[in-house]
Tab-separated table of C-alpha atoms in Angstrom:
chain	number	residue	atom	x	y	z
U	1	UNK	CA	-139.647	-101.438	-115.863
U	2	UNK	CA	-136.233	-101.074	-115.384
U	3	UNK	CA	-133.267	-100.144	-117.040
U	4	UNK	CA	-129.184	-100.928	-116.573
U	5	UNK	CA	-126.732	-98.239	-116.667
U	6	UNK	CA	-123.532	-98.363	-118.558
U	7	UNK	CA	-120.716	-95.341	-119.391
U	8	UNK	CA	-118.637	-96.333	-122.725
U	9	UNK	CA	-116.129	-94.436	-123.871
U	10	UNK	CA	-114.937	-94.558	-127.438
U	11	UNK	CA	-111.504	-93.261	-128.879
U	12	UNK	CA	-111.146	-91.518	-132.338
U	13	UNK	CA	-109.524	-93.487	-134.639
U	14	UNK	CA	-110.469	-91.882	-137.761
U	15	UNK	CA	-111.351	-88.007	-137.944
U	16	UNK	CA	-115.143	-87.588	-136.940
U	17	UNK	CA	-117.456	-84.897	-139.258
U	18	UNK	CA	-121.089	-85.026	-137.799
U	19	UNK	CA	-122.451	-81.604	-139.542
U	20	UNK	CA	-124.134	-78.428	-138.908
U	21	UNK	CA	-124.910	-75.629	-140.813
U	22	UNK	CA	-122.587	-74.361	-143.252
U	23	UNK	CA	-120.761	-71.503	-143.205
U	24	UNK	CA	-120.033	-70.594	-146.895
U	25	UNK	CA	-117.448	-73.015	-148.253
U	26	UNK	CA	-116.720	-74.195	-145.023
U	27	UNK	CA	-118.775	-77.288	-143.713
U	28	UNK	CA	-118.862	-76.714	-139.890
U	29	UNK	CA	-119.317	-80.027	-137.619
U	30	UNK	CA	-120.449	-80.289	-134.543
U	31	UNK	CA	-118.127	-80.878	-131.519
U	32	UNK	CA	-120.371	-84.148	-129.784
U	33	UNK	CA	-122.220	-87.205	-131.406
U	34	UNK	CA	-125.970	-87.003	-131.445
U	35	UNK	CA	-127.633	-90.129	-130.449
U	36	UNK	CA	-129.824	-90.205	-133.446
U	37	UNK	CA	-126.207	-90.687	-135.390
U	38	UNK	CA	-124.657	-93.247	-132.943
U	39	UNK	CA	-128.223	-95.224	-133.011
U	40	UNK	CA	-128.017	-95.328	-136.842
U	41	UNK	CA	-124.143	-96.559	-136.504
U	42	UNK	CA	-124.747	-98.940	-134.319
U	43	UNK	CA	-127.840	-100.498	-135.764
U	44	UNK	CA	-125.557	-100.425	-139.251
U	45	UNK	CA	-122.971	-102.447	-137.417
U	46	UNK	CA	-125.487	-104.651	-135.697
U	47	UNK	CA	-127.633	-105.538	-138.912
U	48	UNK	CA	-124.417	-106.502	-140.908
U	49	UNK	CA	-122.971	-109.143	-137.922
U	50	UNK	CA	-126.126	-110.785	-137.515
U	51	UNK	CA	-126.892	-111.309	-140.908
U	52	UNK	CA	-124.744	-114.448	-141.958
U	53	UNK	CA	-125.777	-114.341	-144.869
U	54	UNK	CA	-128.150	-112.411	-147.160
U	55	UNK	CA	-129.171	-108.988	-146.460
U	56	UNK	CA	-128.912	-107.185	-143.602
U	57	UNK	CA	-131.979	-106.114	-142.112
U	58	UNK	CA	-131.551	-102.714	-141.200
U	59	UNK	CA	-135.145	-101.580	-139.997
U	60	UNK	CA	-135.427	-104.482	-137.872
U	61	UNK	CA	-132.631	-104.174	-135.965
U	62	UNK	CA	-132.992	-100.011	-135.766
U	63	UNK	CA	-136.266	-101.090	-133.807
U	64	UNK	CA	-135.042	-103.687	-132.047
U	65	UNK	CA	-132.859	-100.785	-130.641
U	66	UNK	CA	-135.318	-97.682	-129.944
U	67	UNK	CA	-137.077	-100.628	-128.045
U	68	UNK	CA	-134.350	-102.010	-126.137
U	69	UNK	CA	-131.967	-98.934	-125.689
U	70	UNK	CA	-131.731	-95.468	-124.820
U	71	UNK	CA	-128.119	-93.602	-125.493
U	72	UNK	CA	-126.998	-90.655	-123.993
U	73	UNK	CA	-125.215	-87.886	-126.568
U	74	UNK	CA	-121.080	-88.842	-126.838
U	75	UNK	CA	-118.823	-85.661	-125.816
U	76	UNK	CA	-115.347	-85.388	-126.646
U	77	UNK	CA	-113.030	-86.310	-123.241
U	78	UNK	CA	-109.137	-86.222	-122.500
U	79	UNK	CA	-107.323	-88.934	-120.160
U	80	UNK	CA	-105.577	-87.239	-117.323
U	81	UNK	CA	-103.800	-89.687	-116.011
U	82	UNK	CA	-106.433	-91.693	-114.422
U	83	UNK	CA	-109.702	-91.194	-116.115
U	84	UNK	CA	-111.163	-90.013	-119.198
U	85	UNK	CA	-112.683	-86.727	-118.369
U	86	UNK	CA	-115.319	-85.477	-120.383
U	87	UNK	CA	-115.780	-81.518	-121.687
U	88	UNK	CA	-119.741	-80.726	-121.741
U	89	UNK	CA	-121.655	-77.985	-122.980
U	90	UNK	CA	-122.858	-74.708	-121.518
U	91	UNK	CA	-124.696	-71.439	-121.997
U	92	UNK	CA	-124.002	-68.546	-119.628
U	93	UNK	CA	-125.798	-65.131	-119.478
U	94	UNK	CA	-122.410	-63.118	-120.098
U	95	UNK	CA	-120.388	-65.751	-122.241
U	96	UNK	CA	-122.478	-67.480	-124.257
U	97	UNK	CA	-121.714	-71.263	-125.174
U	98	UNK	CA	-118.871	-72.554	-123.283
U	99	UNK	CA	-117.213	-75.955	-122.343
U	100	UNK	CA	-116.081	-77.171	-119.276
U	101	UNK	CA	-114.400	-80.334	-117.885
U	102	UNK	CA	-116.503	-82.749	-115.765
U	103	UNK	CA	-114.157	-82.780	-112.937
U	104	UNK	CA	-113.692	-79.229	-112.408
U	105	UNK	CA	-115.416	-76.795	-110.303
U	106	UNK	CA	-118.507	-75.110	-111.428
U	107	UNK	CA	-117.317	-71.591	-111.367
U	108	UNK	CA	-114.310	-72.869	-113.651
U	109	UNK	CA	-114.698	-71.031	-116.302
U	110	UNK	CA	-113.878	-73.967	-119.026
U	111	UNK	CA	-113.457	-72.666	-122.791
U	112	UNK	CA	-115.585	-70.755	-125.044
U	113	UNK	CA	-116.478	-72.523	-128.150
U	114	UNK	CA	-114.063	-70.588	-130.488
U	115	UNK	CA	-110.992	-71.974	-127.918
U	116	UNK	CA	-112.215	-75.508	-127.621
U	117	UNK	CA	-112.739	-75.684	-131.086
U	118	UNK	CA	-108.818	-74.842	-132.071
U	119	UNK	CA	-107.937	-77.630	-129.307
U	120	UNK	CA	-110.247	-79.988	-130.902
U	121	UNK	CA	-111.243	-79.561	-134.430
U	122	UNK	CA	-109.280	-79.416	-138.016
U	123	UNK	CA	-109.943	-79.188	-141.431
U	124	UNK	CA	-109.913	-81.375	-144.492
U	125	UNK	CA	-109.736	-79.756	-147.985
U	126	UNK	CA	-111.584	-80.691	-150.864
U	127	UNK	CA	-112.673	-80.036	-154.655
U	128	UNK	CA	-114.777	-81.643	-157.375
U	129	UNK	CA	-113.021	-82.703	-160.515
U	130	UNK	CA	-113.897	-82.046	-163.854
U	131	UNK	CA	-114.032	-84.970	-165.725
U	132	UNK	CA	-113.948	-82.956	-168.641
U	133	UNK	CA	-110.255	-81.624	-167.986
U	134	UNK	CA	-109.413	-83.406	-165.206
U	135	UNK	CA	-109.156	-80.258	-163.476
U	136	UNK	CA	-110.912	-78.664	-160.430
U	137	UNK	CA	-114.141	-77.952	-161.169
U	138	UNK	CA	-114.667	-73.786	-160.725
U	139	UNK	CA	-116.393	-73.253	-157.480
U	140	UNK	CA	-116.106	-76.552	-156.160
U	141	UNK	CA	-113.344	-76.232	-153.427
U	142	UNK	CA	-114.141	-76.303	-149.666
U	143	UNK	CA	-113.035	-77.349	-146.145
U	144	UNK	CA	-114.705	-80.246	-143.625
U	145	UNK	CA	-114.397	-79.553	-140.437
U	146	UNK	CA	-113.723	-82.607	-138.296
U	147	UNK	CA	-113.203	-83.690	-134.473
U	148	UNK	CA	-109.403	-84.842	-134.514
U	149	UNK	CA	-107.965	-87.790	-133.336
U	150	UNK	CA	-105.875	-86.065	-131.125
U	151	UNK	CA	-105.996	-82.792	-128.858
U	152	UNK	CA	-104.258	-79.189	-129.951
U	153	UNK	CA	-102.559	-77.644	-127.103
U	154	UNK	CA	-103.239	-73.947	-127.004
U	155	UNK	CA	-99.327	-73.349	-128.566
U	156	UNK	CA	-99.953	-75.412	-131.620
U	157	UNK	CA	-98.340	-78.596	-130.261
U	158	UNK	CA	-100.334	-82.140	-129.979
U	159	UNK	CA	-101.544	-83.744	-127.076
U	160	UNK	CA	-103.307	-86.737	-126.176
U	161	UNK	CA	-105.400	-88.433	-128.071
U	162	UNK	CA	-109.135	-87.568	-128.400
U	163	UNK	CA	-111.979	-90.126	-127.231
U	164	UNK	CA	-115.620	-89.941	-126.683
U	165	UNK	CA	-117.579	-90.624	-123.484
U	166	UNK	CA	-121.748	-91.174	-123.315
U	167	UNK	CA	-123.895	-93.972	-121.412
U	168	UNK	CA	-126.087	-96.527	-122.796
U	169	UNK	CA	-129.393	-97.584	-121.205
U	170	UNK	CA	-130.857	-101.112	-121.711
U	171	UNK	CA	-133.679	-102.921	-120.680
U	172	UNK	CA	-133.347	-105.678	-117.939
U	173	UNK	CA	-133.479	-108.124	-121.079
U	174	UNK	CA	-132.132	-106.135	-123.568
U	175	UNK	CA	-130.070	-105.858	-126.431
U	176	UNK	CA	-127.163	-107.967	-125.395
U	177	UNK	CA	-124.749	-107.180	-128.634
U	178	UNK	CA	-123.948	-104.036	-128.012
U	179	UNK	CA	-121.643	-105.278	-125.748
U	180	UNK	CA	-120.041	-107.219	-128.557
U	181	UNK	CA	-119.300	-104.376	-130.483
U	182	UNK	CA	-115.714	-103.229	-130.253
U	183	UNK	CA	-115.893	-100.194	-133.747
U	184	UNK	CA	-117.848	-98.154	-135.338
U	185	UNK	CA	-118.052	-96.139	-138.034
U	186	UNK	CA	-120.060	-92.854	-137.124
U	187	UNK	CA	-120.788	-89.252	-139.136
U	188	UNK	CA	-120.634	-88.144	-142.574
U	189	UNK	CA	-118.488	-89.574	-145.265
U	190	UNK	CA	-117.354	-92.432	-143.136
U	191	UNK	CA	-117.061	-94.720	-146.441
U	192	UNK	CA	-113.958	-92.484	-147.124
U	193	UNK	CA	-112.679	-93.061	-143.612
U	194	UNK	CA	-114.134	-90.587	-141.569
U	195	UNK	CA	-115.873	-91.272	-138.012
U	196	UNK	CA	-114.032	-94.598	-137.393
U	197	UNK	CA	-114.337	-95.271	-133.342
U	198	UNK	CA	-112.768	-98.117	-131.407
U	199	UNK	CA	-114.316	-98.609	-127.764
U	200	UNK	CA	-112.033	-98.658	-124.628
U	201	UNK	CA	-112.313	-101.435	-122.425
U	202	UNK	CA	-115.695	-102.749	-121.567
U	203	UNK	CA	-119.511	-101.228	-120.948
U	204	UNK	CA	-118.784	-100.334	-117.104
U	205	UNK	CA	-121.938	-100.149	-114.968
U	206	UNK	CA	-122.951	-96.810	-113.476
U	207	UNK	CA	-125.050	-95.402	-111.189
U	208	UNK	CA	-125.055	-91.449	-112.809
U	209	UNK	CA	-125.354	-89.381	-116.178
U	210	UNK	CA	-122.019	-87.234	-116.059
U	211	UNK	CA	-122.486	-86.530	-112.382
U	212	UNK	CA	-126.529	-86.495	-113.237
U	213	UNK	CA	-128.803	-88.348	-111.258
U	214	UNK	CA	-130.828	-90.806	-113.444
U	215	UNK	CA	-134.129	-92.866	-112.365
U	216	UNK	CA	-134.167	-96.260	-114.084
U	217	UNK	CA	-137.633	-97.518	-112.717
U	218	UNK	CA	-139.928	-96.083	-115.110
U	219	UNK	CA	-141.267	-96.852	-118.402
U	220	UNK	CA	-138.767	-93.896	-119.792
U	221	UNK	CA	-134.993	-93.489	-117.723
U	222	UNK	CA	-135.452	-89.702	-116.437
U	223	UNK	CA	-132.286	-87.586	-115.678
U	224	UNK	CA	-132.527	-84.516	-113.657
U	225	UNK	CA	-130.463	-81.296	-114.810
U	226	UNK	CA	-130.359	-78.382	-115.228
U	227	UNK	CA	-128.240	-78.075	-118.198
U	228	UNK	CA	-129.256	-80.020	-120.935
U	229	UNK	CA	-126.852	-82.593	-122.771
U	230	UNK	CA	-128.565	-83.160	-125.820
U	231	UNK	CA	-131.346	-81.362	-127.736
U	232	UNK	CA	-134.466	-80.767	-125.748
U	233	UNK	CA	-138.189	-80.557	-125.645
U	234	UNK	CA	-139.304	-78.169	-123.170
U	235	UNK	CA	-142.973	-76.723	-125.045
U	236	UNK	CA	-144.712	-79.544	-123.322
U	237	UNK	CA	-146.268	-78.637	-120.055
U	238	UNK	CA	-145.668	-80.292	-116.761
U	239	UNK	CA	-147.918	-82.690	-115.731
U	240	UNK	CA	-148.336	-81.425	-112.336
U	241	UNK	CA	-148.722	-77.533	-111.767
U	242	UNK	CA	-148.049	-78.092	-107.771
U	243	UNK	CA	-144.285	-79.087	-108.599
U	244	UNK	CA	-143.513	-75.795	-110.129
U	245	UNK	CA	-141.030	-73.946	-108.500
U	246	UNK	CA	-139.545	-77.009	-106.631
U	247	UNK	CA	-137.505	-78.294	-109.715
U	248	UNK	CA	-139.914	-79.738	-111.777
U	249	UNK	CA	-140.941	-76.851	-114.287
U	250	UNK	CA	-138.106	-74.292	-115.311
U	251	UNK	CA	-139.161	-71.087	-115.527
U	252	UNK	CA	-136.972	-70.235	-118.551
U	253	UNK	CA	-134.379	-71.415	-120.676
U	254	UNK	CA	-130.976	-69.530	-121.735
U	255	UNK	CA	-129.009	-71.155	-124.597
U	256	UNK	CA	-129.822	-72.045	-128.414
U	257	UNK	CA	-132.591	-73.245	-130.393
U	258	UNK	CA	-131.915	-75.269	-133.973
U	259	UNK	CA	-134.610	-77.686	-136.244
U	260	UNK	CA	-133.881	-81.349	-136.172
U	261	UNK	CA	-134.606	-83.187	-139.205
U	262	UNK	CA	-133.894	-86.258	-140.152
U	263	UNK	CA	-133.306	-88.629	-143.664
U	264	UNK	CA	-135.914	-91.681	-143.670
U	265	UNK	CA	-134.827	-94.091	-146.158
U	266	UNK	CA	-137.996	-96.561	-145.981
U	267	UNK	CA	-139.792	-93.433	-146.866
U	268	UNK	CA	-137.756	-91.464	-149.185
U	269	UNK	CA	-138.449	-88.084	-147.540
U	270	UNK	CA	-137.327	-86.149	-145.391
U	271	UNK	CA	-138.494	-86.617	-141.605
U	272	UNK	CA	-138.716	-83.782	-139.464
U	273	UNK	CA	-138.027	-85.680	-135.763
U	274	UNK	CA	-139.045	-82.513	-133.821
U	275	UNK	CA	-138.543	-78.809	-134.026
U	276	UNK	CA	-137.601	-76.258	-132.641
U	277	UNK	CA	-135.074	-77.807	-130.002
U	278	UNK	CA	-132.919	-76.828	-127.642
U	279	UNK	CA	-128.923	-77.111	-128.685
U	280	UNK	CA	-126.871	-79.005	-126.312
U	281	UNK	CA	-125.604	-76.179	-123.044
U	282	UNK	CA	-128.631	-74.526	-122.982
U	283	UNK	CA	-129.611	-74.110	-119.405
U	284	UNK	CA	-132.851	-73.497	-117.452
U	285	UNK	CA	-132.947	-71.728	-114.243
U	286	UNK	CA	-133.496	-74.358	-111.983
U	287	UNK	CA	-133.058	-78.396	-112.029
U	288	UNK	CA	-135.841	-80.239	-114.157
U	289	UNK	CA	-136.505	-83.880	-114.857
U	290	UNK	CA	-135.813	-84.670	-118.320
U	291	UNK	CA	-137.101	-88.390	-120.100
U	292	UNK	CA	-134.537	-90.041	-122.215
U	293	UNK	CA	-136.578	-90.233	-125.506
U	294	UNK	CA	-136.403	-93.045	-128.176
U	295	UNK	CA	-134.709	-90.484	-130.328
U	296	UNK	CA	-131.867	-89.394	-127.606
U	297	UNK	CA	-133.121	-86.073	-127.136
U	298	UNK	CA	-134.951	-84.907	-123.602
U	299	UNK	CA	-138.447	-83.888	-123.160
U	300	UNK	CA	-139.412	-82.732	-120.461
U	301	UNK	CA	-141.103	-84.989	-117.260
């Protein structure tokens, strides 16, 4: 089996809100794009092109794509002149979550969370009405945070505009449309104009995961890292006990741990994917090989 290789990169065209917990009034959202959310945007796009006419089948085409494709988490990235550079995730023992630009050194050391956050992230007030008195219902108001279309200098003043960079894995055979694909609507609330994305250029081929090196001859693509870029599975145990301690089997894991869950619509419940996970940055102590699940997370090789 083998799979094909391509980086996209998507620019924000409509302010993005992909959420995580609250924090009293103020609905928090994450800083990257989950692949679970850009698989369910994409098969929404998909469904509604091919249709014609008639309904659009959703399920069909969502399978079609766990089948077919395997897509890496999208991370916010700035142009600098040539390229857009990506800003990824990562724990460290005396910082705690910080984010540093793919082209930089390793012992940059990038922006904590609070800091990339004000360069990246704004809010959107809002309160229910009363229909009562046409007045704001008591309570009600709150802010949604959301990934801006354009970068915050750290004096206040705007910079360039904000895009999103990931990869895309597809079978030999597979899943030819996505190349067709040009926008997106991706997140909470985009009915009101929220997540809209419009790719730059085309899919380019690639031979590497944001400087990871990825194996494409398998039955699952495998990336080896040590810092994980999307939620991971690491409770499984290796299949082979002799590889431990020569980068197979991490010893430990620094970072975060959060529950994934999931709404299934064919079943009208709630679907718990997998739980507890590893947040995006966390780190293990040496280099591991991590399978590109169905889902977008890693589990470990």
């Amino acid at each position: 089996m083998t799979w094909s290789l391509f980086r996209w990169i998507w620019e924000v065209e409509g302010p993005v809100h992909i959420g995580i917990a609250p924090a009293g009034s103020l609905n928090r959202c994450r800083l990257y794009v989950p692949a679970r959310a850009l698989w369910g945007a994409l098969t929404a796009e998909l469904a509604r092109r091919e249709v014609g006419s008639g309904d659009p089948d959703y399920p069909a085409v969502g399978e079609r794509l766990r089948k077919d494709a395997r897509f890496t988490y999208l991370y916010p990235a700035e142009y600098d002149g040539r390229e857009w550079r990506a800003w990824l995730p990562r724990y460290e023992e005396d910082k705690g979550l910080v984010w540093k630009r793919e082209d930089r050194r390793d012992d940059d050391d990038g922006l904590s969370d609070r800091k990339m956050r004000a360069r990246l992230v704004s809010t959107r007030a809002a309160t229910a009405i009363d229909p009562n008195s046409d007045t704001a219902a008591e309570g009600s108001l709150r802010e949604t945070e959301c990934i801006n279309t354009h970068w915050r200098n750290e004096d206040g003043t705007p910079a360039g505009p904000v895009a999103l960079k990931g990869y895309v894995l597809t079978r030999a055979e597979g899943e030819p449309n996505l190349a067709k694909l040009e926008t997106i609507s991706v997140g909470g609330d985009s009915r009101y104009g929220l997540g809209r994305l419009r790719r730059i250029d085309g899919m380019e081929a690639d031979s590497r995961i944001f400087r990871l090196d990825v194996t494409c001859e398998q039955e699952q693509p495998v990336v080896a890292a040590d810092t994980l870029l999307a939620h991971g599975q690491v409770n499984s145990q290796p299949k082979d006990n002799a590889n431990k301690g020569n980068g197979n089997a991490p010893a430990a894991i620094i970072g975060d741990q959060e529950a994934i869950g999931g709404w299934d619509y064919d079943r009208n419940v709630i679907q718990r994917i997998a739980g507890p996970l590893w947040s995006p940055g966390s780190r293990a102590q040496s280099p591991a090989r991590w399978i590109i699940t169905a889902e977008g997370t890693w589990s470990l090789s």
